Tab-separated table of C-alpha atoms in Angstrom:
chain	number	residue	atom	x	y	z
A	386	UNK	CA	76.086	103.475	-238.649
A	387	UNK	CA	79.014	103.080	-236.135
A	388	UNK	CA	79.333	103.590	-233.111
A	389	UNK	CA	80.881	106.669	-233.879
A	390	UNK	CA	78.193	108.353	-236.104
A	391	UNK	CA	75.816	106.664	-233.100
A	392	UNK	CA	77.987	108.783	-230.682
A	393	UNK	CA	78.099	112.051	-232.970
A	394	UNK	CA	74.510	112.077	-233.598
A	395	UNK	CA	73.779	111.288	-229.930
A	396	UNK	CA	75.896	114.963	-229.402
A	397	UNK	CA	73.669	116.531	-232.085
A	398	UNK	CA	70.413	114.878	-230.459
A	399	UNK	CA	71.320	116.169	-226.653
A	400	UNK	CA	72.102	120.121	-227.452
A	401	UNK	CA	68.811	119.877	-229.339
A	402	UNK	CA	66.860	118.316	-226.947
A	403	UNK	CA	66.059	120.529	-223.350
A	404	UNK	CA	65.141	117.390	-221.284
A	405	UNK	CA	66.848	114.283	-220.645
A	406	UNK	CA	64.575	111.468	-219.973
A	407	UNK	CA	67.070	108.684	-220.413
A	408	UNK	CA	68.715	109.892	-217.634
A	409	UNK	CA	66.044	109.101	-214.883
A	410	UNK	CA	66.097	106.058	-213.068
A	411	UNK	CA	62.967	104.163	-212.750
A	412	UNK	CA	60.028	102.244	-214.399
A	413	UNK	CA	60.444	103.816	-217.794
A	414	UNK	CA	62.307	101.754	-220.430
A	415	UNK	CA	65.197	102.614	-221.563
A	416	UNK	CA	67.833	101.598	-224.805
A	417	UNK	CA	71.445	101.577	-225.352
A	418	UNK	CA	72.518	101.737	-228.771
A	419	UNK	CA	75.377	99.953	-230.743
A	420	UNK	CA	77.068	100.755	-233.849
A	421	UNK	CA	77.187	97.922	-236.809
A	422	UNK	CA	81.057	97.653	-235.444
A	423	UNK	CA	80.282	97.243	-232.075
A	424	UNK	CA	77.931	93.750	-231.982
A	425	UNK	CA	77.828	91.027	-233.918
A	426	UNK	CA	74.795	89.480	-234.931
A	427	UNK	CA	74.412	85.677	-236.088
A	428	UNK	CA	71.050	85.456	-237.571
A	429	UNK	CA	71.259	81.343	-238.175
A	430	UNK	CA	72.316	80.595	-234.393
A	431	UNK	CA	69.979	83.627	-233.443
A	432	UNK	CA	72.851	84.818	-230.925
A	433	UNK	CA	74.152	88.493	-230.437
A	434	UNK	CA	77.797	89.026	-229.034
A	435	UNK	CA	77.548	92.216	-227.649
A	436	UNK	CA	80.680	94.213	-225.759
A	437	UNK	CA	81.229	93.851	-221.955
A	438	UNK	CA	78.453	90.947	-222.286
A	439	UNK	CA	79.782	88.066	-224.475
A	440	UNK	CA	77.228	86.121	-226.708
A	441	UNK	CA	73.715	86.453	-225.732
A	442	UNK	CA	71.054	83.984	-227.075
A	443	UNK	CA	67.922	86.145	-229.299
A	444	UNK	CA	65.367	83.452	-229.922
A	445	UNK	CA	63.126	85.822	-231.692
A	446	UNK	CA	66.153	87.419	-234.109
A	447	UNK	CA	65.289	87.212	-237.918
A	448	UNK	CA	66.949	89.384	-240.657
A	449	UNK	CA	66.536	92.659	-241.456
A	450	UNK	CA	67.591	94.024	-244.574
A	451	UNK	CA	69.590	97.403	-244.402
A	452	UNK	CA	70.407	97.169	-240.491
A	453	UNK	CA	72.093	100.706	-239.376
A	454	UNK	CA	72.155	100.215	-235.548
A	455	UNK	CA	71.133	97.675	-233.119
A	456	UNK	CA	69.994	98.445	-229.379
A	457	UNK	CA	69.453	96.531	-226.344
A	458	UNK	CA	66.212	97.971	-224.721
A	459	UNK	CA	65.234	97.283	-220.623
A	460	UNK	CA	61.941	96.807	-219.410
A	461	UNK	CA	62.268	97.556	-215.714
A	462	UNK	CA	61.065	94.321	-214.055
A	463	UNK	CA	60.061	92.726	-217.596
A	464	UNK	CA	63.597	92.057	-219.303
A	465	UNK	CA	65.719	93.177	-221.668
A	466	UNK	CA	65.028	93.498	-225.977
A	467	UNK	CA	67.104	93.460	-228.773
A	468	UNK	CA	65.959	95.636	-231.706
A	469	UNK	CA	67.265	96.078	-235.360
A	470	UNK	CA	67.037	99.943	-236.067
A	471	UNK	CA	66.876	101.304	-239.548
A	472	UNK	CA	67.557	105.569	-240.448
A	473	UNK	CA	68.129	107.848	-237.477
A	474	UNK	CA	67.526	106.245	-234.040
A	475	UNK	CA	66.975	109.881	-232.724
A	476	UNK	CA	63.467	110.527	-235.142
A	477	UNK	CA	60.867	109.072	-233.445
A	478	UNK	CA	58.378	106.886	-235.804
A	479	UNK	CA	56.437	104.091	-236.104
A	480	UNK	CA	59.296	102.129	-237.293
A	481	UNK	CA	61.562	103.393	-234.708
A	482	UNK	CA	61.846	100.694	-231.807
A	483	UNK	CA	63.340	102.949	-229.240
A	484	UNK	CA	61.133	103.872	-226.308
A	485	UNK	CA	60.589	107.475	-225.894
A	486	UNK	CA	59.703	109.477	-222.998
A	487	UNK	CA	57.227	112.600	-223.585
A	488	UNK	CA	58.224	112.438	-227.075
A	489	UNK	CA	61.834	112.032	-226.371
A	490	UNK	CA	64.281	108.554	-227.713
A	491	UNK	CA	65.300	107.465	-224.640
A	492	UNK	CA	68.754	105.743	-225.656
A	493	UNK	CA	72.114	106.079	-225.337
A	494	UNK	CA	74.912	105.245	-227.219
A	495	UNK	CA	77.331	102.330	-225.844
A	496	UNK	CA	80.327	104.399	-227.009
A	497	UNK	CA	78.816	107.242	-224.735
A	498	UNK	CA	78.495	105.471	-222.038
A	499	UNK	CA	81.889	103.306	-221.721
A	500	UNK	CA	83.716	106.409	-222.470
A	501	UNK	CA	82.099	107.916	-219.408
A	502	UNK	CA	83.244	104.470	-217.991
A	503	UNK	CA	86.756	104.612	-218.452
A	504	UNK	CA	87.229	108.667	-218.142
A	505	UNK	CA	85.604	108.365	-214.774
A	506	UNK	CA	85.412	106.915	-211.410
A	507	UNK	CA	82.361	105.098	-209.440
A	508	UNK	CA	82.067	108.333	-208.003
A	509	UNK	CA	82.765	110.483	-210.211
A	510	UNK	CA	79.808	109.193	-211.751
A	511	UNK	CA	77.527	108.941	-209.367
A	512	UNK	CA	77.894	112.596	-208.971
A	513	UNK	CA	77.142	113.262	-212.650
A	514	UNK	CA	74.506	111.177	-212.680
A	515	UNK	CA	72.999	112.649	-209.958
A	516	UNK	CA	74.064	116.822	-210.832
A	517	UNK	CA	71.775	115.246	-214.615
A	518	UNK	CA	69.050	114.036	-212.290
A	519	UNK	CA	68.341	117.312	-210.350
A	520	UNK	CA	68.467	118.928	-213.583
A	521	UNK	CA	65.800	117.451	-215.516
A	522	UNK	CA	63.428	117.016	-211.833
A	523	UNK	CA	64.091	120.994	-211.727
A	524	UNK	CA	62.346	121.281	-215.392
């Protein structure tokens, strides 16, 4: 997938979906998603260059055949993950890395969120952020 289809099926996922858990700040983890354009991913030198972050050593990468998205995943006071996603990263399964959050992915896509970036200002989007935040404590 691209980061594109990641984007459009993000779009699909959040009219469906009533509750935003991704949205919370906290001890929950918590993924953001890149399209196969987006990263690139050197399996012998076990490094991932990922946008806004440069090259990022992965000690534990090995190959995956079929790859369709990738996702760095944060473990509030742990770390951060990398994870190789196959089929929809929005269907949760036992093959699906992405943390969930009652029953919901918890991941957004990186084209989501530097479009928000660069549309917006610091403010801006602390107010969104925090308009999204009342909303799903209200539920």
């Amino acid at each position: 997938m691209t980061g594109a289809e990641l984007a459009k099926r993000f779009g699909e996922f959040s009219k469906q979906s009533e509750n935003f858990p991704f949205l919370e700040a906290g001890a929950d983890p918590s993924a953001v998603l890149y399209g196969l354009d987006e990263c690139f991913v050197d399996i012998h030198a076990k490094t991932v260059t990922l946008p806004d972050h440069g090259t990022v050593p992965v000690p534990t990468l090995d190959r995956v055949e079929g790859a369709e998205w990738f996702a760095t995943i944060t473990y509030p006071g742990k770390g951060t993950a990398f994870a190789i996603g196959l089929g929809d990263p929005y269907t949760p399964g036992k093959a699906n890395p992405l943390p969930t959050k009652n029953g919901v992915i918890a991941a957004v896509p990186y084209r989501v969120i530097h479009a928000t970036n660069q549309s917006t200002n610091r403010s801006q989007r602390r107010s969104i952020m925090s308009a999204l935040m009342g909303m799903v404590k209200r539920r």
